[in-house]
Amino acid sequence: MRKRITLSLGLALLTATMSAPISAYAQPPSPATSPEPALGDPMPDRILTLANGVTVNTDIAYSTIPGYRPIILDLYRPAQQSKPLPLVIYIHGGGWANGHTRQSGAFSDFPAVLADLSARGYVVASLEYRLSKEAPFPAAIDDVRTAIRYLRANAQRFGLDGSHVAVWGGSAGGQLAALAALQCGSAPTSEDKSNPGQSDCVQAGVGWYGVYDFATMPPVIAGAENAYLDCVKPNCSADRIKAASPAAHVDAKDPPMLLIHGTDDKVVPADQSRQLATALKSVGVPVTLEIINGVGHSWIGADAAATRDASLRALDLTFRFFDTQLKGRK
């Protein structure tokens, strides 16, 4: 008897459910529309907080050129910031063909490194740029200059001091950082001409094991160079080689530079840093050259201890250089 009653109740409920009008059920909210194609990114800012209280705004699009992906950066800011802070811009390596904002050399957690720098009292931006197979030279350096202008134009929003800016990069990023530091001040010439009233000049530059003169660079990374320059050495035009070579743009108005290289670098010879240092000294530009013995590209040494020691040494020299040049500390 109990089973028959239960079955009857179930059938009655099913019949009532099937006969209920559709409007009686909760409907999903209607999506918002605009009268024109909506091209913006409605996703809220992606902001992470790291262990030391530094916040990271990830994947900020600083340049959008039709036909290319949005070019992005990560922005690090210290906790309890009360005034505009100096800006340090990091440019990654990878042979102009690889790499991203969150890696450098042998550092297994490079965002933590950038957060440590920010915690010292800096706004830190880590850039992506168009890679050589996406667009060859001068696309990458155009992107770097676009980023400098973008960050200065948004100084109030990001809490940065646009009069105290440094660039820093390793390997291909070292070449781009040095070129940004040693050649600046022209009107925007790239596809992205945004923020033309902002300067792309900087007050200091740091290069780790970078290529600074393509004319004297041996052919150890010829494939990467050829793709970046969009020509095959030695048949590239002299003007193109010069345009991409930071050493060719040295003059007395250049900002102070720190150049660090390993004696055993088989990818980019240490003579690249020595040559640039000599050129800078010849016109009276303050330059510090540090050659680390026994390590190669990316500070890789004979063992893990040597790699770690060289990596930390380069990092300490770099952070202290920023303190001196951007904050006036001795």
mmCIF file of C-alpha atoms in Angstrom:
data_model
loop_
_atom_site.group_PDB
_atom_site.id
_atom_site.type_symbol
_atom_site.label_atom_id
_atom_site.label_comp_id
_atom_site.label_asym_id
_atom_site.label_seq_id
_atom_site.Cartn_x
_atom_site.Cartn_y
_atom_site.Cartn_z
ATOM 1 C CA MET A 1 0.000 0.000 0.000
ATOM 2 C CA ARG A 2 2.833 2.419 0.913
ATOM 3 C CA LYS A 3 4.628 1.797 -2.400
ATOM 4 C CA ARG A 4 1.442 2.517 -4.378
ATOM 5 C CA ILE A 5 0.918 5.853 -2.548
ATOM 6 C CA THR A 6 4.563 6.886 -3.181
ATOM 7 C CA LEU A 7 4.285 6.059 -6.868
ATOM 8 C CA SER A 8 1.049 8.077 -7.134
ATOM 9 C CA LEU A 9 2.665 11.117 -5.508
ATOM 10 C CA GLY A 10 5.650 10.832 -7.874
ATOM 11 C CA LEU A 11 3.430 10.730 -10.941
ATOM 12 C CA ALA A 12 1.441 13.720 -9.715
ATOM 13 C CA LEU A 13 4.650 15.732 -9.167
ATOM 14 C CA LEU A 14 6.001 14.796 -12.613
ATOM 15 C CA THR A 15 2.695 15.766 -14.256
ATOM 16 C CA ALA A 16 2.668 19.132 -12.467
ATOM 17 C CA THR A 17 6.285 19.797 -13.452
ATOM 18 C CA MET A 18 5.715 19.015 -17.098
ATOM 19 C CA SER A 19 2.653 21.247 -17.262
ATOM 20 C CA ALA A 20 4.310 24.279 -15.619
ATOM 21 C CA PRO A 21 5.023 27.151 -18.032
ATOM 22 C CA ILE A 22 8.691 27.706 -18.981
ATOM 23 C CA SER A 23 8.556 31.268 -17.622
ATOM 24 C CA ALA A 24 8.109 29.842 -14.132
ATOM 25 C CA TYR A 25 11.771 28.760 -14.002
ATOM 26 C CA ALA A 26 14.796 30.952 -13.332
ATOM 27 C CA GLN A 27 16.305 32.138 -16.602
ATOM 28 C CA PRO A 28 19.968 33.126 -17.041
ATOM 29 C CA PRO A 29 20.509 36.906 -17.143
ATOM 30 C CA SER A 30 20.433 38.431 -20.587
ATOM 31 C CA PRO A 31 23.953 39.355 -21.793
ATOM 32 C CA ALA A 32 24.677 43.057 -22.104
ATOM 33 C CA THR A 33 25.175 44.464 -25.589
ATOM 34 C CA SER A 34 26.413 47.715 -27.067
ATOM 35 C CA PRO A 35 25.256 49.480 -30.242
ATOM 36 C CA GLU A 36 28.661 48.877 -31.865
ATOM 37 C CA PRO A 37 31.148 45.980 -31.862
ATOM 38 C CA ALA A 38 32.553 45.690 -28.331
ATOM 39 C CA LEU A 39 36.313 45.371 -28.728
ATOM 40 C CA GLY A 40 37.522 45.985 -25.182
ATOM 41 C CA ASP A 41 38.553 43.462 -22.535
ATOM 42 C CA PRO A 42 35.875 43.388 -19.804
ATOM 43 C CA MET A 43 37.816 40.992 -17.596
ATOM 44 C CA PRO A 44 38.666 42.681 -14.260
ATOM 45 C CA ASP A 45 42.315 43.452 -13.576
ATOM 46 C CA ARG A 46 44.211 40.312 -12.633
ATOM 47 C CA ILE A 47 45.957 41.307 -9.395
ATOM 48 C CA LEU A 48 47.947 38.848 -7.279
ATOM 49 C CA THR A 49 49.466 39.466 -3.861
ATOM 50 C CA LEU A 50 52.798 37.783 -3.176
ATOM 51 C CA ALA A 51 54.233 36.698 0.170
ATOM 52 C CA ASN A 52 56.081 39.981 0.769
ATOM 53 C CA GLY A 53 52.953 42.048 0.164
ATOM 54 C CA VAL A 54 53.937 43.093 -3.348
ATOM 55 C CA THR A 55 50.996 43.148 -5.737
ATOM 56 C CA VAL A 56 51.293 42.068 -9.366
ATOM 57 C CA ASN A 57 48.950 43.277 -12.094
ATOM 58 C CA THR A 58 49.362 40.557 -14.706
ATOM 59 C CA ASP A 59 48.913 40.688 -18.464
ATOM 60 C CA ILE A 60 48.328 44.421 -18.887
ATOM 61 C CA ALA A 61 48.018 45.129 -22.617
ATOM 62 C CA TYR A 62 50.258 48.109 -23.352
ATOM 63 C CA SER A 63 50.098 47.909 -27.139
ATOM 64 C CA THR A 64 47.435 46.660 -29.537
ATOM 65 C CA ILE A 65 48.452 46.679 -33.194
ATOM 66 C CA PRO A 66 45.996 45.326 -35.785
ATOM 67 C CA GLY A 67 47.152 41.951 -37.037
ATOM 68 C CA TYR A 68 49.173 41.122 -33.894
ATOM 69 C CA ARG A 69 48.330 39.750 -30.494
ATOM 70 C CA PRO A 70 48.049 42.331 -27.681
ATOM 71 C CA ILE A 71 51.521 42.995 -26.271
ATOM 72 C CA ILE A 72 51.481 42.696 -22.490
ATOM 73 C CA LEU A 73 53.418 43.405 -19.325
ATOM 74 C CA ASP A 74 53.306 42.436 -15.655
ATOM 75 C CA LEU A 75 53.479 45.285 -13.133
ATOM 76 C CA TYR A 76 54.825 44.864 -9.595
ATOM 77 C CA ARG A 77 54.094 47.379 -6.810
ATOM 78 C CA PRO A 78 55.118 47.305 -3.148
ATOM 79 C CA ALA A 79 52.688 47.220 -0.262
ATOM 80 C CA GLN A 80 51.620 50.470 1.410
ATOM 81 C CA GLN A 81 52.989 52.722 -1.304
ATOM 82 C CA SER A 82 52.619 56.378 -0.262
ATOM 83 C CA LYS A 83 54.404 58.243 -3.090
ATOM 84 C CA PRO A 84 55.426 57.782 -6.724
ATOM 85 C CA LEU A 85 58.328 55.367 -7.017
ATOM 86 C CA PRO A 86 61.142 54.891 -9.557
ATOM 87 C CA LEU A 87 60.352 52.529 -12.412
ATOM 88 C CA VAL A 88 62.488 49.566 -13.498
ATOM 89 C CA ILE A 89 61.593 47.844 -16.778
ATOM 90 C CA TYR A 90 62.808 44.281 -17.308
ATOM 91 C CA ILE A 91 63.117 42.885 -20.860
ATOM 92 C CA HIS A 92 63.410 39.104 -21.189
ATOM 93 C CA GLY A 93 65.863 37.151 -23.322
ATOM 94 C CA GLY A 94 65.413 34.114 -25.537
ATOM 95 C CA GLY A 95 67.287 34.843 -28.763
ATOM 96 C CA TRP A 96 64.554 37.329 -29.787
ATOM 97 C CA ALA A 97 62.467 34.229 -30.618
ATOM 98 C CA ASN A 98 61.468 32.769 -27.223
ATOM 99 C CA GLY A 99 61.024 33.676 -23.582
ATOM 100 C CA HIS A 100 58.432 35.572 -21.587
ATOM 101 C CA THR A 101 57.986 38.062 -18.773
ATOM 102 C CA ARG A 102 58.509 35.578 -15.942
ATOM 103 C CA GLN A 103 61.860 33.964 -16.681
ATOM 104 C CA SER A 104 65.517 34.909 -16.582
ATOM 105 C CA GLY A 105 68.627 32.735 -16.583
ATOM 106 C CA ALA A 106 68.747 30.101 -13.865
ATOM 107 C CA PHE A 107 66.273 31.818 -11.516
ATOM 108 C CA SER A 108 63.577 29.208 -10.898
ATOM 109 C CA ASP A 109 61.076 31.817 -9.634
ATOM 110 C CA PHE A 110 61.867 35.049 -11.423
ATOM 111 C CA PRO A 111 58.586 36.765 -10.417
ATOM 112 C CA ALA A 112 59.820 36.438 -6.815
ATOM 113 C CA VAL A 113 63.044 38.185 -7.863
ATOM 114 C CA LEU A 114 61.105 41.050 -9.421
ATOM 115 C CA ALA A 115 58.882 41.223 -6.346
ATOM 116 C CA ASP A 116 61.978 41.499 -4.127
ATOM 117 C CA LEU A 117 63.162 44.429 -6.239
ATOM 118 C CA SER A 118 59.752 46.065 -5.982
ATOM 119 C CA ALA A 119 59.766 45.621 -2.203
ATOM 120 C CA ARG A 120 62.920 47.789 -2.115
ATOM 121 C CA GLY A 121 60.795 50.719 -3.285
ATOM 122 C CA TYR A 122 60.271 50.365 -7.040
ATOM 123 C CA VAL A 123 57.499 49.882 -9.513
ATOM 124 C CA VAL A 124 58.726 47.059 -11.759
ATOM 125 C CA ALA A 125 57.396 46.238 -15.214
ATOM 126 C CA SER A 126 58.331 43.017 -17.037
ATOM 127 C CA LEU A 127 57.604 43.214 -20.761
ATOM 128 C CA GLU A 128 56.704 40.935 -23.579
ATOM 129 C CA TYR A 129 57.464 42.105 -27.123
ATOM 130 C CA ARG A 130 56.959 40.802 -30.643
ATOM 131 C CA LEU A 131 59.301 37.897 -31.322
ATOM 132 C CA SER A 132 61.422 37.567 -34.441
ATOM 133 C CA LYS A 133 59.109 35.113 -36.228
ATOM 134 C CA GLU A 134 56.159 37.414 -35.537
ATOM 135 C CA ALA A 135 57.908 40.563 -36.743
ATOM 136 C CA PRO A 136 61.669 41.158 -37.171
ATOM 137 C CA PHE A 137 63.719 44.191 -36.176
ATOM 138 C CA PRO A 138 62.737 46.910 -35.369
ATOM 139 C CA ALA A 139 59.444 45.517 -34.016
ATOM 140 C CA ALA A 140 60.813 44.444 -30.609
ATOM 141 C CA ILE A 141 62.581 47.725 -29.846
ATOM 142 C CA ASP A 142 59.529 49.623 -31.079
ATOM 143 C CA ASP A 143 57.487 47.676 -28.514
ATOM 144 C CA VAL A 144 59.952 48.509 -25.739
ATOM 145 C CA ARG A 145 59.730 52.210 -26.560
ATOM 146 C CA THR A 146 55.938 51.983 -26.746
ATOM 147 C CA ALA A 147 55.945 50.433 -23.263
ATOM 148 C CA ILE A 148 58.111 53.219 -21.838
ATOM 149 C CA ARG A 149 55.745 55.857 -23.217
ATOM 150 C CA TYR A 150 52.697 53.892 -22.029
ATOM 151 C CA LEU A 151 54.004 53.565 -18.485
ATOM 152 C CA ARG A 152 54.902 57.260 -18.303
ATOM 153 C CA ALA A 153 51.447 58.195 -19.622
ATOM 154 C CA ASN A 154 49.914 56.078 -16.833
ATOM 155 C CA ALA A 155 52.280 57.236 -14.099
ATOM 156 C CA GLN A 156 49.517 58.415 -11.781
ATOM 157 C CA ARG A 157 47.489 55.225 -12.252
ATOM 158 C CA PHE A 158 50.493 52.998 -11.495
ATOM 159 C CA GLY A 159 52.119 55.160 -8.817
ATOM 160 C CA LEU A 160 55.423 55.575 -10.631
ATOM 161 C CA ASP A 161 57.856 58.451 -11.034
ATOM 162 C CA GLY A 162 58.329 58.914 -14.767
ATOM 163 C CA SER A 163 61.470 61.015 -14.254
ATOM 164 C CA HIS A 164 63.364 58.062 -12.745
ATOM 165 C CA VAL A 165 63.237 55.114 -15.137
ATOM 166 C CA ALA A 166 65.741 52.310 -15.801
ATOM 167 C CA VAL A 167 65.782 49.468 -18.324
ATOM 168 C CA TRP A 168 67.307 46.052 -17.657
ATOM 169 C CA GLY A 169 67.569 42.924 -19.748
ATOM 170 C CA GLY A 170 69.486 39.708 -20.327
ATOM 171 C CA SER A 171 70.843 38.306 -23.610
ATOM 172 C CA ALA A 172 68.413 39.438 -26.349
ATOM 173 C CA GLY A 173 66.772 41.529 -23.648
ATOM 174 C CA GLY A 174 70.176 43.022 -22.867
ATOM 175 C CA GLN A 175 70.496 44.134 -26.483
ATOM 176 C CA LEU A 176 67.018 45.670 -26.364
ATOM 177 C CA ALA A 177 67.632 47.362 -23.004
ATOM 178 C CA ALA A 178 70.921 48.847 -24.205
ATOM 179 C CA LEU A 179 69.380 50.027 -27.479
ATOM 180 C CA ALA A 180 66.497 51.649 -25.587
ATOM 181 C CA ALA A 181 68.968 53.387 -23.267
ATOM 182 C CA LEU A 182 71.421 54.554 -25.930
ATOM 183 C CA GLN A 183 69.026 55.592 -28.691
ATOM 184 C CA CYS A 184 65.928 57.534 -27.695
ATOM 185 C CA GLY A 185 64.072 60.768 -28.143
ATOM 186 C CA SER A 186 62.652 60.356 -31.646
ATOM 187 C CA ALA A 187 58.982 60.590 -32.532
ATOM 188 C CA PRO A 188 57.248 57.175 -32.553
ATOM 189 C CA THR A 189 57.870 55.398 -35.845
ATOM 190 C CA SER A 190 56.247 52.012 -35.189
ATOM 191 C CA GLU A 191 52.712 50.935 -36.015
ATOM 192 C CA ASP A 192 51.773 51.932 -32.444
ATOM 193 C CA LYS A 193 52.173 55.701 -32.206
ATOM 194 C CA SER A 194 50.281 56.053 -28.930
ATOM 195 C CA ASN A 195 51.324 58.542 -26.251
ATOM 196 C CA PRO A 196 53.520 60.589 -28.615
ATOM 197 C CA GLY A 197 53.940 63.328 -26.030
ATOM 198 C CA GLN A 198 55.794 60.989 -23.659
ATOM 199 C CA SER A 199 59.564 60.505 -23.776
ATOM 200 C CA ASP A 200 61.054 57.056 -24.335
ATOM 201 C CA CYS A 201 64.415 58.087 -22.822
ATOM 202 C CA VAL A 202 65.574 56.484 -19.561
ATOM 203 C CA GLN A 203 67.913 57.453 -16.756
ATOM 204 C CA ALA A 204 69.904 54.201 -16.416
ATOM 205 C CA GLY A 205 70.438 50.883 -18.186
ATOM 206 C CA VAL A 206 71.629 47.391 -17.247
ATOM 207 C CA GLY A 207 72.703 44.695 -19.683
ATOM 208 C CA TRP A 208 73.408 41.073 -18.797
ATOM 209 C CA TYR A 209 75.416 39.158 -21.425
ATOM 210 C CA GLY A 210 73.873 41.108 -24.301
ATOM 211 C CA VAL A 211 74.695 41.509 -27.979
ATOM 212 C CA TYR A 212 75.820 45.117 -28.446
ATOM 213 C CA ASP A 213 77.496 45.141 -31.859
ATOM 214 C CA PHE A 214 76.191 42.827 -34.583
ATOM 215 C CA ALA A 215 79.140 43.793 -36.812
ATOM 216 C CA THR A 216 81.665 42.190 -34.454
ATOM 217 C CA MET A 217 79.479 39.357 -33.195
ATOM 218 C CA PRO A 218 80.884 35.917 -34.231
ATOM 219 C CA PRO A 219 78.428 33.548 -35.970
ATOM 220 C CA VAL A 220 77.702 31.378 -32.924
ATOM 221 C CA ILE A 221 74.007 32.344 -32.911
ATOM 222 C CA ALA A 222 73.707 33.167 -36.604
ATOM 223 C CA GLY A 223 70.243 31.643 -36.934
ATOM 224 C CA ALA A 224 68.828 33.802 -34.149
ATOM 225 C CA GLU A 225 70.534 36.925 -35.480
ATOM 226 C CA ASN A 226 69.369 36.320 -39.047
ATOM 227 C CA ALA A 227 65.755 35.859 -37.970
ATOM 228 C CA TYR A 228 65.877 38.961 -35.777
ATOM 229 C CA LEU A 229 67.551 41.162 -38.402
ATOM 230 C CA ASP A 230 65.514 39.616 -41.246
ATOM 231 C CA CYS A 231 68.642 39.213 -43.341
ATOM 232 C CA VAL A 232 71.556 36.795 -43.544
ATOM 233 C CA LYS A 233 74.888 37.958 -42.200
ATOM 234 C CA PRO A 234 77.291 38.960 -43.663
ATOM 235 C CA ASN A 235 74.947 40.131 -46.427
ATOM 236 C CA CYS A 236 72.854 42.388 -44.180
ATOM 237 C CA SER A 237 73.115 46.053 -45.083
ATOM 238 C CA ALA A 238 75.519 48.139 -43.023
ATOM 239 C CA ASP A 239 72.687 50.504 -42.118
ATOM 240 C CA ARG A 240 70.588 47.666 -40.712
ATOM 241 C CA ILE A 241 73.471 46.259 -38.669
ATOM 242 C CA LYS A 242 74.178 49.723 -37.306
ATOM 243 C CA ALA A 243 70.548 50.441 -36.485
ATOM 244 C CA ALA A 244 70.260 47.280 -34.353
ATOM 245 C CA SER A 245 73.639 47.668 -32.588
ATOM 246 C CA PRO A 246 73.593 49.645 -29.322
ATOM 247 C CA ALA A 247 77.329 50.360 -29.604
ATOM 248 C CA ALA A 248 76.692 52.293 -32.821
ATOM 249 C CA HIS A 249 74.503 54.812 -30.973
ATOM 250 C CA VAL A 250 76.827 55.815 -28.146
ATOM 251 C CA ASP A 251 77.164 59.533 -27.421
ATOM 252 C CA ALA A 252 77.934 61.768 -24.473
ATOM 253 C CA LYS A 253 74.247 62.242 -23.570
ATOM 254 C CA ASP A 254 73.712 58.564 -22.768
ATOM 255 C CA PRO A 255 72.642 57.497 -19.249
ATOM 256 C CA PRO A 256 74.857 55.513 -16.840
ATOM 257 C CA MET A 257 75.159 51.838 -17.735
ATOM 258 C CA LEU A 258 75.974 48.610 -15.876
ATOM 259 C CA LEU A 259 77.248 45.735 -18.029
ATOM 260 C CA ILE A 260 77.764 42.248 -16.580
ATOM 261 C CA HIS A 261 79.105 39.231 -18.462
ATOM 262 C CA GLY A 262 80.672 35.821 -17.783
ATOM 263 C CA THR A 263 84.196 34.973 -18.918
ATOM 264 C CA ASP A 264 83.103 31.591 -20.311
ATOM 265 C CA ASP A 265 80.098 32.737 -22.315
ATOM 266 C CA LYS A 266 80.063 30.681 -25.525
ATOM 267 C CA VAL A 267 76.763 32.153 -26.758
ATOM 268 C CA VAL A 268 77.593 35.862 -26.580
ATOM 269 C CA PRO A 269 81.307 36.560 -25.990
ATOM 270 C CA ALA A 270 82.241 38.813 -23.093
ATOM 271 C CA ASP A 271 84.013 41.061 -25.603
ATOM 272 C CA GLN A 272 80.569 42.385 -26.540
ATOM 273 C CA SER A 273 80.312 43.990 -23.097
ATOM 274 C CA ARG A 274 83.956 45.051 -23.101
ATOM 275 C CA GLN A 275 83.546 46.817 -26.450
ATOM 276 C CA LEU A 276 80.428 48.694 -25.355
ATOM 277 C CA ALA A 277 82.064 49.721 -22.076
ATOM 278 C CA THR A 278 85.077 51.075 -23.967
ATOM 279 C CA ALA A 279 82.819 53.058 -26.315
ATOM 280 C CA LEU A 280 80.869 54.553 -23.411
ATOM 281 C CA LYS A 281 84.023 55.513 -21.518
ATOM 282 C CA SER A 282 85.465 57.182 -24.618
ATOM 283 C CA VAL A 283 82.660 59.785 -24.582
ATOM 284 C CA GLY A 284 82.535 60.181 -20.806
ATOM 285 C CA VAL A 285 79.401 58.173 -20.029
ATOM 286 C CA PRO A 286 79.539 56.550 -16.570
ATOM 287 C CA VAL A 287 79.762 52.789 -17.068
ATOM 288 C CA THR A 288 80.470 49.880 -14.743
ATOM 289 C CA LEU A 289 81.767 46.682 -16.332
ATOM 290 C CA GLU A 290 81.703 43.495 -14.272
ATOM 291 C CA ILE A 291 83.150 40.298 -15.732
ATOM 292 C CA ILE A 292 82.298 37.251 -13.612
ATOM 293 C CA ASN A 293 84.947 34.574 -13.790
ATOM 294 C CA GLY A 294 84.167 30.961 -14.636
ATOM 295 C CA VAL A 295 80.550 31.239 -15.770
ATOM 296 C CA GLY A 296 78.839 31.308 -19.133
ATOM 297 C CA HIS A 297 75.571 32.513 -20.583
ATOM 298 C CA SER A 298 72.715 32.838 -18.067
ATOM 299 C CA TRP A 299 75.377 32.667 -15.291
ATOM 300 C CA ILE A 300 75.703 28.898 -15.742
ATOM 301 C CA GLY A 301 78.833 27.659 -13.982
ATOM 302 C CA ALA A 302 80.619 24.366 -13.451
ATOM 303 C CA ASP A 303 78.074 23.286 -10.821
ATOM 304 C CA ALA A 304 74.907 24.452 -9.122
ATOM 305 C CA ALA A 305 76.831 26.380 -6.466
ATOM 306 C CA ALA A 306 78.814 28.345 -9.053
ATOM 307 C CA THR A 307 75.645 29.144 -10.987
ATOM 308 C CA ARG A 308 73.887 30.325 -7.848
ATOM 309 C CA ASP A 309 76.837 32.455 -6.687
ATOM 310 C CA ALA A 310 77.144 34.191 -10.051
ATOM 311 C CA SER A 311 73.375 34.732 -10.335
ATOM 312 C CA LEU A 312 73.167 36.301 -6.880
ATOM 313 C CA ARG A 313 76.252 38.432 -7.516
ATOM 314 C CA ALA A 314 74.813 39.824 -10.733
ATOM 315 C CA LEU A 315 71.504 40.478 -8.991
ATOM 316 C CA ASP A 316 73.139 42.287 -6.065
ATOM 317 C CA LEU A 317 75.194 44.500 -8.383
ATOM 318 C CA THR A 318 72.083 45.298 -10.391
ATOM 319 C CA PHE A 319 69.885 46.178 -7.414
ATOM 320 C CA ARG A 320 72.593 48.376 -5.908
ATOM 321 C CA PHE A 321 73.069 50.102 -9.269
ATOM 322 C CA PHE A 322 69.364 50.961 -9.350
ATOM 323 C CA ASP A 323 69.552 52.302 -5.793
ATOM 324 C CA THR A 324 72.461 54.550 -6.794
ATOM 325 C CA GLN A 325 71.117 55.794 -10.122
ATOM 326 C CA LEU A 326 67.393 56.107 -9.332
ATOM 327 C CA LYS A 327 67.470 56.925 -5.623
ATOM 328 C CA GLY A 328 70.866 58.600 -5.225
ATOM 329 C CA ARG A 329 72.121 56.101 -2.676
ATOM 330 C CA LYS A 330 75.836 55.409 -2.340
#
